[in-house]
mmCIF file of N, CA and C in Angstrom:
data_model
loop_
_atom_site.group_PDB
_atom_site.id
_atom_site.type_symbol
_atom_site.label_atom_id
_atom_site.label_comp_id
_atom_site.label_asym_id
_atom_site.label_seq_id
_atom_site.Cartn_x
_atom_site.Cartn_y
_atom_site.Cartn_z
ATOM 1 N N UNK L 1 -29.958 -64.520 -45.196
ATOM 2 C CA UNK L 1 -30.871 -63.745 -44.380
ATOM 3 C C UNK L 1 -32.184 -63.610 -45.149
ATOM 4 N N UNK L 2 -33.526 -64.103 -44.642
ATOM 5 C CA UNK L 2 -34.341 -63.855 -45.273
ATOM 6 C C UNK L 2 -35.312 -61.955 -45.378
ATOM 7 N N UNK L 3 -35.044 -62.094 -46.317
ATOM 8 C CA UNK L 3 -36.020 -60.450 -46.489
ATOM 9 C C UNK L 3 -37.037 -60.068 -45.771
ATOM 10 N N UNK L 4 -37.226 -58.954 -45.495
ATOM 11 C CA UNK L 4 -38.679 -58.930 -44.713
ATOM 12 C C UNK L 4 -39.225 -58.043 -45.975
ATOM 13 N N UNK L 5 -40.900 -59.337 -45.967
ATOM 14 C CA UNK L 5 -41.404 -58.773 -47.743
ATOM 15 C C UNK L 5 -42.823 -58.316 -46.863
ATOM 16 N N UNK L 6 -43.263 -57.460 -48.053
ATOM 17 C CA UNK L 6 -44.532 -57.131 -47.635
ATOM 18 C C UNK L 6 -44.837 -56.085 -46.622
ATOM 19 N N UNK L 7 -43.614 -55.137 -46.083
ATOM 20 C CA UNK L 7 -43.584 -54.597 -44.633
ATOM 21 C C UNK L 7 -43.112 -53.442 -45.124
ATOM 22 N N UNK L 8 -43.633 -51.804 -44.962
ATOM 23 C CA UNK L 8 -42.559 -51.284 -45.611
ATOM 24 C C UNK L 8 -43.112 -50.192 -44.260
ATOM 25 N N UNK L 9 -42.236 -49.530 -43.853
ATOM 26 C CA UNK L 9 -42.113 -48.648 -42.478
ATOM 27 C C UNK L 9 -41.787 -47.182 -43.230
ATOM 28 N N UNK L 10 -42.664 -46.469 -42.745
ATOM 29 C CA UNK L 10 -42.108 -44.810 -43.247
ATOM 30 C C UNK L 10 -40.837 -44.714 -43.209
ATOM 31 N N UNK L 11 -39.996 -43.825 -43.890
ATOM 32 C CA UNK L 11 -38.768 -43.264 -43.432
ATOM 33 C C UNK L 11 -38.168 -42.374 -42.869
ATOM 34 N N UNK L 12 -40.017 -41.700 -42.498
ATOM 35 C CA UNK L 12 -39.078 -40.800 -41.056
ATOM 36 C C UNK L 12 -39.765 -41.298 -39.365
ATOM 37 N N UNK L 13 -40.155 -42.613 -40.171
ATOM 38 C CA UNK L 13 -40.362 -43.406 -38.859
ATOM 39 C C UNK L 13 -39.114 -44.061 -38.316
ATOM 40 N N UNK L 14 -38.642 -44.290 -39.594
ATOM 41 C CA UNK L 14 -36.994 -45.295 -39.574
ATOM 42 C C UNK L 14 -36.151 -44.308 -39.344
ATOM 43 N N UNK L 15 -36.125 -42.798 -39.514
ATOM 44 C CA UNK L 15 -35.318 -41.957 -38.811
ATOM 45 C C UNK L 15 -35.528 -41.190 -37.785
ATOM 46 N N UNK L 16 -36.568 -41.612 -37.327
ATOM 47 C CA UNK L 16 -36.506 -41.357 -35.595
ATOM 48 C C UNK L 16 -36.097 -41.935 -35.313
ATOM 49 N N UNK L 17 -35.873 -43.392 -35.547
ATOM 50 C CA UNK L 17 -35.240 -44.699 -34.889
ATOM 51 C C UNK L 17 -34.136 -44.523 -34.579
ATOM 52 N N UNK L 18 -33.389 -44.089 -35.842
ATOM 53 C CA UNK L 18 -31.813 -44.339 -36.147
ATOM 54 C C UNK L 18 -31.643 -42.583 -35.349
ATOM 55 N N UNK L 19 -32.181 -41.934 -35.288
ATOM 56 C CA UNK L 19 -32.083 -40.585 -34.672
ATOM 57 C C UNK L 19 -31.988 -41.042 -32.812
ATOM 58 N N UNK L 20 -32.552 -41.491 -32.598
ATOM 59 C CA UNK L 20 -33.414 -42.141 -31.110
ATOM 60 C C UNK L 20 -31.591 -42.986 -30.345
ATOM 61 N N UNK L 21 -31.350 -44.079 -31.481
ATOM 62 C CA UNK L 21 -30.052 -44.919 -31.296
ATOM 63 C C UNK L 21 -28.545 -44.464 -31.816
ATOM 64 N N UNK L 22 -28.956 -43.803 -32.335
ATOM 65 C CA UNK L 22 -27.327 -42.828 -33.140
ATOM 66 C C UNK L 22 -27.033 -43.385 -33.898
ATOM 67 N N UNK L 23 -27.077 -43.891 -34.822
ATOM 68 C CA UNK L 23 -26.804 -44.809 -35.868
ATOM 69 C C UNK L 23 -27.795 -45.062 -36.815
ATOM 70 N N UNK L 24 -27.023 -44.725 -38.079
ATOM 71 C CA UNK L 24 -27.547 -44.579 -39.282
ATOM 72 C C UNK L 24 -27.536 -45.834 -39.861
ATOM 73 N N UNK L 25 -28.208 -46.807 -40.641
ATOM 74 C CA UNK L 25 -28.426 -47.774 -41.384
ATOM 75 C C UNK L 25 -28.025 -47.433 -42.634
ATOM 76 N N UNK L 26 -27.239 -48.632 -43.491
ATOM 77 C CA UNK L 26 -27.416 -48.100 -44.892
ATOM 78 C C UNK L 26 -28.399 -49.108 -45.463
ATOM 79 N N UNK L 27 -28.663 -49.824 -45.052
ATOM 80 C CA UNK L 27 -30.247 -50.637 -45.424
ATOM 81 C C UNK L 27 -31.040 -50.888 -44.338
ATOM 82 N N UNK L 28 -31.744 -50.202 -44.693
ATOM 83 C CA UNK L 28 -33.354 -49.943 -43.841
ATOM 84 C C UNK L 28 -33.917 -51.136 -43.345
ATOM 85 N N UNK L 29 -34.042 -51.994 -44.037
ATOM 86 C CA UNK L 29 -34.638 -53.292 -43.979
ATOM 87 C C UNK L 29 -33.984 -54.392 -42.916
ATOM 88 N N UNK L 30 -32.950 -53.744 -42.929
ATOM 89 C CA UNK L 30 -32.332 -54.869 -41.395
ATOM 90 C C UNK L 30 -32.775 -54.276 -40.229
ATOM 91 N N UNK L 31 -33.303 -52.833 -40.484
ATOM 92 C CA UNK L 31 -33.374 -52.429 -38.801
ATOM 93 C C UNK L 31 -35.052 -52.378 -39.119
ATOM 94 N N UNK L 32 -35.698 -52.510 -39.914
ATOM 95 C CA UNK L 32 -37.201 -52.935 -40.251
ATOM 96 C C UNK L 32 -37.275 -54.571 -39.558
ATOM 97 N N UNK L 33 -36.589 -55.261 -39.916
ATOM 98 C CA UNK L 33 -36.552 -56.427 -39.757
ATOM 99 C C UNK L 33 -36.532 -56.735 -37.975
ATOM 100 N N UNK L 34 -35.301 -55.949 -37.626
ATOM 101 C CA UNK L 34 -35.237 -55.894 -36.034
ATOM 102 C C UNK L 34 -36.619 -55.445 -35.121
ATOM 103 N N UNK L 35 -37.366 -54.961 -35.674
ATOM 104 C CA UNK L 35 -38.653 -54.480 -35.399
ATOM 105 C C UNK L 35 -39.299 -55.287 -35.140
ATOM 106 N N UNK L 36 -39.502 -56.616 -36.081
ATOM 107 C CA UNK L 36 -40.420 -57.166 -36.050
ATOM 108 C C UNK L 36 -40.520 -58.576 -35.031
ATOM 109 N N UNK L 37 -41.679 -58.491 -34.475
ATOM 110 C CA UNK L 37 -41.941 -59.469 -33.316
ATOM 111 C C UNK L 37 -42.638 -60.711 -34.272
ATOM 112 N N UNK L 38 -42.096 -61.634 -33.884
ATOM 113 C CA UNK L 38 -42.887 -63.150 -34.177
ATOM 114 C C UNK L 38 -44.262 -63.048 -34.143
ATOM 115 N N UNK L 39 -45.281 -62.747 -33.324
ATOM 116 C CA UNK L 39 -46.675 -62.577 -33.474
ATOM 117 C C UNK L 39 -47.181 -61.504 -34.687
ATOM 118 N N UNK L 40 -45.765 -60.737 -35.412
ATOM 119 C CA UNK L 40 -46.576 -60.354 -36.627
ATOM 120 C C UNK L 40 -46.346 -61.113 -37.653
ATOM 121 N N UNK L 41 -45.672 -62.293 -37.766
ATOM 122 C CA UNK L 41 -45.458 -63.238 -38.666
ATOM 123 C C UNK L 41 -46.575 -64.215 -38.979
ATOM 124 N N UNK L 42 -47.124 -64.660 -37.644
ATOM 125 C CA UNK L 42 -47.739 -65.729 -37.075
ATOM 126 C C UNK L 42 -49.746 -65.251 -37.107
ATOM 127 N N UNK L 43 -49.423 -64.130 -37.540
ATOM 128 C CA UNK L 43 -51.072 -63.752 -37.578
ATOM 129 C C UNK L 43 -51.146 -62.570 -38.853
ATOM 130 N N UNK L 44 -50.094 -61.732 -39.218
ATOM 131 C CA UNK L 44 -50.193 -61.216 -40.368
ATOM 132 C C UNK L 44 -49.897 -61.821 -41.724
ATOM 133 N N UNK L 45 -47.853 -62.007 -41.501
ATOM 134 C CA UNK L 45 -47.533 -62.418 -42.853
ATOM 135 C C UNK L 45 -46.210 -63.409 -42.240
ATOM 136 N N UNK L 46 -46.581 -64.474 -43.139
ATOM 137 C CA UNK L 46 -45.938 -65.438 -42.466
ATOM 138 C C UNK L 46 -44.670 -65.568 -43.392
ATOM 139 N N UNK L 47 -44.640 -64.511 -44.552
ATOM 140 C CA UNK L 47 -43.709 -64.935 -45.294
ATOM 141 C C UNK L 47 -42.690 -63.299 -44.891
ATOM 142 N N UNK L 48 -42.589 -62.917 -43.824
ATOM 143 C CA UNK L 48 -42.060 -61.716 -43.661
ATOM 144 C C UNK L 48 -41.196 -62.621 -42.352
ATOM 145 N N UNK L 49 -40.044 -62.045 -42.626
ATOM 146 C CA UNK L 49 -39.077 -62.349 -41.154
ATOM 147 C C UNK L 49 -38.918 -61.607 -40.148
ATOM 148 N N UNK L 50 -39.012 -62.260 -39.000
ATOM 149 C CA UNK L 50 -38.856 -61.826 -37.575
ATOM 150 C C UNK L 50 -37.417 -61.409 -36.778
ATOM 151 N N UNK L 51 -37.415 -61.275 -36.167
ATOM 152 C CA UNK L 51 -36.337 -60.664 -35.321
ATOM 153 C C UNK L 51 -35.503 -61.661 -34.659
ATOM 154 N N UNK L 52 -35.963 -62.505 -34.390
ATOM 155 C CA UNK L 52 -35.413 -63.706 -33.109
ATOM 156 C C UNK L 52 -33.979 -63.936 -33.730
ATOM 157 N N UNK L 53 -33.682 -63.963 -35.400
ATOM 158 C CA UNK L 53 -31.912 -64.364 -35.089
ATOM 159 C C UNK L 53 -31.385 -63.009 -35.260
ATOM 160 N N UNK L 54 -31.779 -62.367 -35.299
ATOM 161 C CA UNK L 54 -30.966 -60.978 -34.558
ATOM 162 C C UNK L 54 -31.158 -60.554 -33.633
ATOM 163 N N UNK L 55 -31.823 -61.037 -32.638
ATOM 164 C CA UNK L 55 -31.889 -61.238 -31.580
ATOM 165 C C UNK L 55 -30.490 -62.111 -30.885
ATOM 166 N N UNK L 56 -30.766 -63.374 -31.067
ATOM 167 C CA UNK L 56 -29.449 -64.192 -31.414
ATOM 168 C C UNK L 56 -28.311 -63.721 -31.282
ATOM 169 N N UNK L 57 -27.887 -62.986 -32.422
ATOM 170 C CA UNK L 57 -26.539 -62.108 -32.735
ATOM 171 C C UNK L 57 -26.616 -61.615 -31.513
ATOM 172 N N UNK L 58 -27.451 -60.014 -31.163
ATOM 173 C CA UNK L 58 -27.474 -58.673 -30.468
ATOM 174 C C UNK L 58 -26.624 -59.675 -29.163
ATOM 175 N N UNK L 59 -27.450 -60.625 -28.570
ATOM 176 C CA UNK L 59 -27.458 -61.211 -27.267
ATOM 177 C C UNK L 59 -25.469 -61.302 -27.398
ATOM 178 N N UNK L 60 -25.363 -61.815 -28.024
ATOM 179 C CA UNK L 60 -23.799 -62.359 -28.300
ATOM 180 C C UNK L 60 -22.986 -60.764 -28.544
ATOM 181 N N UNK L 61 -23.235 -59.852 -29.130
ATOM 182 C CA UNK L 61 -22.904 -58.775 -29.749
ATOM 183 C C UNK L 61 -22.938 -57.589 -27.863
ATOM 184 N N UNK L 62 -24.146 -57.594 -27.536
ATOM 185 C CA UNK L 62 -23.985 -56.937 -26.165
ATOM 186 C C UNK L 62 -22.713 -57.857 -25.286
ATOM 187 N N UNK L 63 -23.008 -59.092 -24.913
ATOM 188 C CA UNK L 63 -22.149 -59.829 -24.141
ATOM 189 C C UNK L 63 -21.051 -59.748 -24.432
ATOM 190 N N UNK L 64 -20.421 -58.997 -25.579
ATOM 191 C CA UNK L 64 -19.078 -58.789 -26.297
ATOM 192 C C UNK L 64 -18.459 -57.516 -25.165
ATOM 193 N N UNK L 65 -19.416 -56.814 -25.930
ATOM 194 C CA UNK L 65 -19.313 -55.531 -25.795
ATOM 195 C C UNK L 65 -18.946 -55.042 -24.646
ATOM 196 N N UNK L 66 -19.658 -55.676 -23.647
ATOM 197 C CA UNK L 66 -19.208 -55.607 -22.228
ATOM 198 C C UNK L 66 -18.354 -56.323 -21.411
ATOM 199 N N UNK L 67 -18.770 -57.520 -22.215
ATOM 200 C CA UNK L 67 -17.149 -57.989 -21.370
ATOM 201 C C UNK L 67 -15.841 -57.486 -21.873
ATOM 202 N N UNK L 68 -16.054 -56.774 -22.941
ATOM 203 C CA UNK L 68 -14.591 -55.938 -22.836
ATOM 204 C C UNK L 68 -14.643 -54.492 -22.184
ATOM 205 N N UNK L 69 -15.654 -54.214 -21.794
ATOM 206 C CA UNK L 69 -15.626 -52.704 -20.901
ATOM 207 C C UNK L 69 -15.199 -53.407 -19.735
ATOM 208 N N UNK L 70 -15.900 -54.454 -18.864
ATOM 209 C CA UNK L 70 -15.236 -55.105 -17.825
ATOM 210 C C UNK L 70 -13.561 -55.057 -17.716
ATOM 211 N N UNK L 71 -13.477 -55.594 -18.733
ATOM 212 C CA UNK L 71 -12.160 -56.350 -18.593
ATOM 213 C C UNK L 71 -11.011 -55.081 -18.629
ATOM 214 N N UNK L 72 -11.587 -53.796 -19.425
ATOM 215 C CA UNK L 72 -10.467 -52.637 -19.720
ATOM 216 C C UNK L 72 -10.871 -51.968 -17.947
ATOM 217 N N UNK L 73 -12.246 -52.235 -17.140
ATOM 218 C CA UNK L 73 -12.419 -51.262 -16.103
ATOM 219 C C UNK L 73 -12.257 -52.343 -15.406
ATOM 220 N N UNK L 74 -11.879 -53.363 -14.971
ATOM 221 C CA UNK L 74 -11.296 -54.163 -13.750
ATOM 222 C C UNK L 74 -10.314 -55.029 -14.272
ATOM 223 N N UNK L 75 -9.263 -54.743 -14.538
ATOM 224 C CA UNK L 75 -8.129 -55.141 -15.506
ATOM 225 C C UNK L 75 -7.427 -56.543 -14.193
ATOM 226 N N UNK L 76 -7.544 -56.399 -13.115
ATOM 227 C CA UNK L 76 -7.269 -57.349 -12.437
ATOM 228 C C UNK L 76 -8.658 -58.465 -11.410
ATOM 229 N N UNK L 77 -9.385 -58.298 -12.234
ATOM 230 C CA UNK L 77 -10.686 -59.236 -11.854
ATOM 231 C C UNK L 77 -10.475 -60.828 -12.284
ATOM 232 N N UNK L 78 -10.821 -61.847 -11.985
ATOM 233 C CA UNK L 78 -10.800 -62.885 -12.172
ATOM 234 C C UNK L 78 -12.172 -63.381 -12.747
ATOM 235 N N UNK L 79 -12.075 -63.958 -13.479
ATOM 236 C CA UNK L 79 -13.264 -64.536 -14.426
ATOM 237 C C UNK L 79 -14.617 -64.711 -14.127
ATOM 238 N N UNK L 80 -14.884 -65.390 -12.857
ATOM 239 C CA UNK L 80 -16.066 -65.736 -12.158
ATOM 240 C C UNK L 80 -16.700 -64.434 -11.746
ATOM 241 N N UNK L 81 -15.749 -63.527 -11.121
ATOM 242 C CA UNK L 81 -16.360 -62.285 -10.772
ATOM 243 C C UNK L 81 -16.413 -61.084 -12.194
ATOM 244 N N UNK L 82 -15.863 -61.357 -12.975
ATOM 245 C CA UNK L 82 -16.100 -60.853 -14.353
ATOM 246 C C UNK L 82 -17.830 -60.805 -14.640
ATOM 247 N N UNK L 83 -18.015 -62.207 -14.764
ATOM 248 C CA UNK L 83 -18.823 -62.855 -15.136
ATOM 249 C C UNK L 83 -20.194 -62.769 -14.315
ATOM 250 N N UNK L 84 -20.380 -62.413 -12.756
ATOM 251 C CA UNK L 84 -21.238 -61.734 -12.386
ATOM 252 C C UNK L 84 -21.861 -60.799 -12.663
ATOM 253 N N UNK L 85 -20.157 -59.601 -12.666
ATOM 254 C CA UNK L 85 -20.556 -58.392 -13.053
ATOM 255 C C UNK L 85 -21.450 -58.288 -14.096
ATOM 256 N N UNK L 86 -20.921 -58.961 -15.532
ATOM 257 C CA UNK L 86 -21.733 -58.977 -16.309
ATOM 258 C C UNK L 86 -23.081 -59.891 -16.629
ATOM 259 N N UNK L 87 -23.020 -60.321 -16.022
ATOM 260 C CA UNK L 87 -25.143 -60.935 -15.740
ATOM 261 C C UNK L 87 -25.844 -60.108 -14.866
ATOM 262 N N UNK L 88 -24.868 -59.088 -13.703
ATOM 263 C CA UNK L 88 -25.661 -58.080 -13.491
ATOM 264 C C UNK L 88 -26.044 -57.159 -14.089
ATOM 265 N N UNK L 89 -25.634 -57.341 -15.736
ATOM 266 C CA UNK L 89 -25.803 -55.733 -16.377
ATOM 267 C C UNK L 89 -26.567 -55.850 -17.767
ATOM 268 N N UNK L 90 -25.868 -57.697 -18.389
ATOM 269 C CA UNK L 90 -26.676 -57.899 -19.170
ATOM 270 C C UNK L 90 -28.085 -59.061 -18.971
ATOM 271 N N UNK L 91 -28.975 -58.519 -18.476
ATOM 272 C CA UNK L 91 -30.692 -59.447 -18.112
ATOM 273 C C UNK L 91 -31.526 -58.843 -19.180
ATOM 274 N N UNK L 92 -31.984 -59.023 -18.692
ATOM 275 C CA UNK L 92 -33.552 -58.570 -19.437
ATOM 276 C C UNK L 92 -34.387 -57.533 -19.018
ATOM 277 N N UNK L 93 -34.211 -57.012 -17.504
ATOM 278 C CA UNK L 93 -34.910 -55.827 -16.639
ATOM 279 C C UNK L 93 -34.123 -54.712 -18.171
ATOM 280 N N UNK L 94 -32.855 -55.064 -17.388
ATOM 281 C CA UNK L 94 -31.256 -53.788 -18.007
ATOM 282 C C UNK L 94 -31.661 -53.634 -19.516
ATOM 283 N N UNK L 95 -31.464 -54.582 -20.408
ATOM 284 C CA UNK L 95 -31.713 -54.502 -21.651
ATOM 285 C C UNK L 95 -33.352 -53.490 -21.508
ATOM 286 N N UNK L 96 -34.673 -54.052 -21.201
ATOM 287 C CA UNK L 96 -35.929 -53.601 -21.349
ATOM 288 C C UNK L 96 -36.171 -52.429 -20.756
ATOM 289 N N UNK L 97 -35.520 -51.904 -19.580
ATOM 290 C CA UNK L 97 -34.760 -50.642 -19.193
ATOM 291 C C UNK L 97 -34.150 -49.929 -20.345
ATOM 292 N N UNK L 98 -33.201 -50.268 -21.152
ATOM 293 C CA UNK L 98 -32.530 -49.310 -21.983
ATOM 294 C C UNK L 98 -33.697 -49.057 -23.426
ATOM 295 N N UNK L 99 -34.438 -50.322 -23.697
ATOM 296 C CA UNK L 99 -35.451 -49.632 -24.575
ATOM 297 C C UNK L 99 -36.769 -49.124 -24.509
ATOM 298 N N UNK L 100 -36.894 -48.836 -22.897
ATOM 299 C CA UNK L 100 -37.904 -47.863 -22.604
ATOM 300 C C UNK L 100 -37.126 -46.406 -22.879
ATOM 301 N N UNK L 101 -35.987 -46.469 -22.369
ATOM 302 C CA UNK L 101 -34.965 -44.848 -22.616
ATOM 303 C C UNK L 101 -35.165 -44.464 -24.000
ATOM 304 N N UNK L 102 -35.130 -45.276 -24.690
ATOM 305 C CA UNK L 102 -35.469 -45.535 -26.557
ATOM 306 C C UNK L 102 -36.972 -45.452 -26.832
ATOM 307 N N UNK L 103 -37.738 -45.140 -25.852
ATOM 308 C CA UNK L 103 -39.093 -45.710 -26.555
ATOM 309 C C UNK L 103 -39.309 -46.396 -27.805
ATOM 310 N N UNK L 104 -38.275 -47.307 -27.808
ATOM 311 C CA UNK L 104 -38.705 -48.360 -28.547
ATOM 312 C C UNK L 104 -39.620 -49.257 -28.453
ATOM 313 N N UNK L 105 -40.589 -48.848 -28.234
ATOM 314 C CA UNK L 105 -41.597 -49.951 -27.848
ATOM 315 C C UNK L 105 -43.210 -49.391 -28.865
ATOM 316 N N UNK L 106 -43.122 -48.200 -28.681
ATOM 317 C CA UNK L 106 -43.777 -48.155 -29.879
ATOM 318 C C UNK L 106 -43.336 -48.167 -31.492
ATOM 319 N N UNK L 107 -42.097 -48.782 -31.416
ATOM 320 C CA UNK L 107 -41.958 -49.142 -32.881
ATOM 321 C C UNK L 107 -42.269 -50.141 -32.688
ATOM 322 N N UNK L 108 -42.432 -51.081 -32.245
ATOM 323 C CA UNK L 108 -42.111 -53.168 -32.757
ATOM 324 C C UNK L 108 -43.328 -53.278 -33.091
ATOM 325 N N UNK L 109 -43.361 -54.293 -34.203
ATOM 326 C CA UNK L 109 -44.168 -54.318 -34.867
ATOM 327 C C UNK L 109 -44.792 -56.060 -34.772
ATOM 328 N N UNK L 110 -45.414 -55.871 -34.255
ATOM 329 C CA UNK L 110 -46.301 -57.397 -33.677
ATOM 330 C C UNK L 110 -47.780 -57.371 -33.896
ATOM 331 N N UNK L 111 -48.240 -58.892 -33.658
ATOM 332 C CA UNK L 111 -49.368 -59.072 -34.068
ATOM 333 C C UNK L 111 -50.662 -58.221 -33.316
ATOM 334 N N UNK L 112 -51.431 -58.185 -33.396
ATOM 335 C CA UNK L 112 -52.801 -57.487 -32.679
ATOM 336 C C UNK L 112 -53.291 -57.957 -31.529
ATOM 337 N N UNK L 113 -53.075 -59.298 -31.757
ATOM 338 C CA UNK L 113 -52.917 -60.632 -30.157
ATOM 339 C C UNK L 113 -51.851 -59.921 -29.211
ATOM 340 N N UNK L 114 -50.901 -59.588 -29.212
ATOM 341 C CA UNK L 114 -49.936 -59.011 -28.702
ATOM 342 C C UNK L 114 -49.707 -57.994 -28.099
ATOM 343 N N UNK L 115 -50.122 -57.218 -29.438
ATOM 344 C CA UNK L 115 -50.220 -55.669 -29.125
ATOM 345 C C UNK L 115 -51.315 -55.586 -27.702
ATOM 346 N N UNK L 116 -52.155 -56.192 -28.439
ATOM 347 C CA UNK L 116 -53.796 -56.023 -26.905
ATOM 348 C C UNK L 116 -53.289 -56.303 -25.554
ATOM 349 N N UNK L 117 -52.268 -57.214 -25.796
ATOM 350 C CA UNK L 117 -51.518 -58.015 -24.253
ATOM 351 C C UNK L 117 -50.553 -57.120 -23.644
ATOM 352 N N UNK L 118 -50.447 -55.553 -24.101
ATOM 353 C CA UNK L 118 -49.435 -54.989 -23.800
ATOM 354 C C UNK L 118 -48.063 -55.063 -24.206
ATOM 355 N N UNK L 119 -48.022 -56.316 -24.890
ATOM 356 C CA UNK L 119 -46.402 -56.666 -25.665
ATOM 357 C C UNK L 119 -45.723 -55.583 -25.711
ATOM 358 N N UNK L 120 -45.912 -54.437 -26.367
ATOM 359 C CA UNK L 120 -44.652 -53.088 -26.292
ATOM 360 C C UNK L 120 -44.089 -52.855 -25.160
ATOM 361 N N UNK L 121 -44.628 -52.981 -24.030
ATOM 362 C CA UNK L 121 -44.065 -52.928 -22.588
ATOM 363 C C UNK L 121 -43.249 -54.106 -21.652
ATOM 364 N N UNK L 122 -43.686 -55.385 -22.374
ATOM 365 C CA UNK L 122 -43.082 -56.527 -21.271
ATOM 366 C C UNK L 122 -41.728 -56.638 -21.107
ATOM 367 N N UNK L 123 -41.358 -57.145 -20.749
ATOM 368 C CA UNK L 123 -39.677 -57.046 -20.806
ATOM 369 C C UNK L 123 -39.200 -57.691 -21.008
ATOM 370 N N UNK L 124 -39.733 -58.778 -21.443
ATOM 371 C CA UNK L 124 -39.047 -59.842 -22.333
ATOM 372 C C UNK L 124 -38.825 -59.206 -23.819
ATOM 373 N N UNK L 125 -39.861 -58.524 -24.013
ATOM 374 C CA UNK L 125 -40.311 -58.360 -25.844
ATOM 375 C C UNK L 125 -39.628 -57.205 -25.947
ATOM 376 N N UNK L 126 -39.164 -56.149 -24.986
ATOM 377 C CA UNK L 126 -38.483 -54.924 -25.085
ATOM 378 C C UNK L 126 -36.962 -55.253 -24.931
ATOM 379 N N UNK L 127 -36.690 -56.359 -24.283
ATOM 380 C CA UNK L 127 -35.371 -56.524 -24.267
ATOM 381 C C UNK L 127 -34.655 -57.546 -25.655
ATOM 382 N N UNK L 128 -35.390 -58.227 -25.926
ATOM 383 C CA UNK L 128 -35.224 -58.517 -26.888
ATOM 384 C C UNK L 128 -35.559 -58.012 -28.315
ATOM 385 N N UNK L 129 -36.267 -57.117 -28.337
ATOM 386 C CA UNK L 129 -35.933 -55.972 -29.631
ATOM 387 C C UNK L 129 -34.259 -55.326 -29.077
ATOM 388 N N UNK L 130 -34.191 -54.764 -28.014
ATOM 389 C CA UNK L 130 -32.787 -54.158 -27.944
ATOM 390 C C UNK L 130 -31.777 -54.370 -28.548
ATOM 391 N N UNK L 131 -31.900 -56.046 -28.254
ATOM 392 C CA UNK L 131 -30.872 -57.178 -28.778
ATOM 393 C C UNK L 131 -30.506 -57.345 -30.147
ATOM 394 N N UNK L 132 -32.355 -57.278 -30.371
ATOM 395 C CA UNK L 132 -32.276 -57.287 -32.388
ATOM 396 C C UNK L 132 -31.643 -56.574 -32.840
ATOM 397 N N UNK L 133 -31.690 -55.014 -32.432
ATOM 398 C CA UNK L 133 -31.376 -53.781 -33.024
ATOM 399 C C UNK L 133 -29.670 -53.763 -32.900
ATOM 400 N N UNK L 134 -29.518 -54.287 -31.525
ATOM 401 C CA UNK L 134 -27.761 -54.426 -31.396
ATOM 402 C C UNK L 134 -27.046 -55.735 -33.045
ATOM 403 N N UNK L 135 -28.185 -56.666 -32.720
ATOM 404 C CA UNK L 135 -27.465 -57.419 -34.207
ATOM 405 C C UNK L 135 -27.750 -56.799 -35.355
ATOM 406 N N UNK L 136 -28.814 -56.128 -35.170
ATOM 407 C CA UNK L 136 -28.695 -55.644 -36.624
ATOM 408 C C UNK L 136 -27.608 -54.270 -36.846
ATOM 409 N N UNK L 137 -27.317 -53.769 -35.879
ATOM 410 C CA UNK L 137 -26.372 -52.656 -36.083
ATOM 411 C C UNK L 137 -24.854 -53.193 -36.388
ATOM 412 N N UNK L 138 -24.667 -54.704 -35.777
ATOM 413 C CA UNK L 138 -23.561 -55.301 -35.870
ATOM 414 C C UNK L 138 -23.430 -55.864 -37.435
ATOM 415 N N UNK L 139 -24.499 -55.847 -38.030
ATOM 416 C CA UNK L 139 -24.011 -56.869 -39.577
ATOM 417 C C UNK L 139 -24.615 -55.360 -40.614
#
């Protein structure tokens, strides 16, 4: 896993976070890391790591998660309709939905190109921090 260098986030910025999601970190730096959007790599510091493979994980880590709530709350469902259910729940609206509930959006930490474009709000970039934060809570 590469480090995120050069980046250092208050710590009672990082504990609103972990206050905000219920979950405590015992290294800061993975859920620093989940923060960070590719456009702050790409115009600040290119030697600081981004979010996208914990992103990666989260995506795999939510899709877990729920297909076993499915499977314990429709114990006689068949796969295909499993499998609806859950693309109705895990998108990108749902995810960018749950980190507006988080106002997570004024944490992520992206480039200035970005930021100007509204990035904290889109729902691509909000749902995929969600994701980060789910992989990073998972490792």
């Amino acid at each position: 896993m590469k480090p995120v260098k050069k980046l250092v986030i208050a710590s009672h910025v990082l504990a609103n976070i972990e206050e905000r999601i219920d979950y405590e970190f015992k290294d800061r730096t993975i859920l620093t890391r989940a923060l960070v959007h590719k456009s702050y790599c790409y115009e600040v510091s290119r030697e600081t790591a981004h979010n996208e493979t914990f992103e990666f994980l989260g995506d795999a880590v939510v899709n877990l998660v729920v297909a076993e709530f499915l499977l314990e709350t429709f114990p006689g469902n068949e796969e295909g309709d499993l499998s609806k259910r859950r693309a109705s729940v895990v998108n990108a609206q749902t995810l960018a939905d749950l980190a507006r509930q988080l106002d997570l959006g004024r944490f992520i930490i992206m480039g200035k190109g970005e930021a100007a474009m509204g990035g904290a709000e889109k729902t691509r970039i909000l749902a995929s921090t969600f994701e980060a934060i789910c992989g990073a809570i998972y490792l």
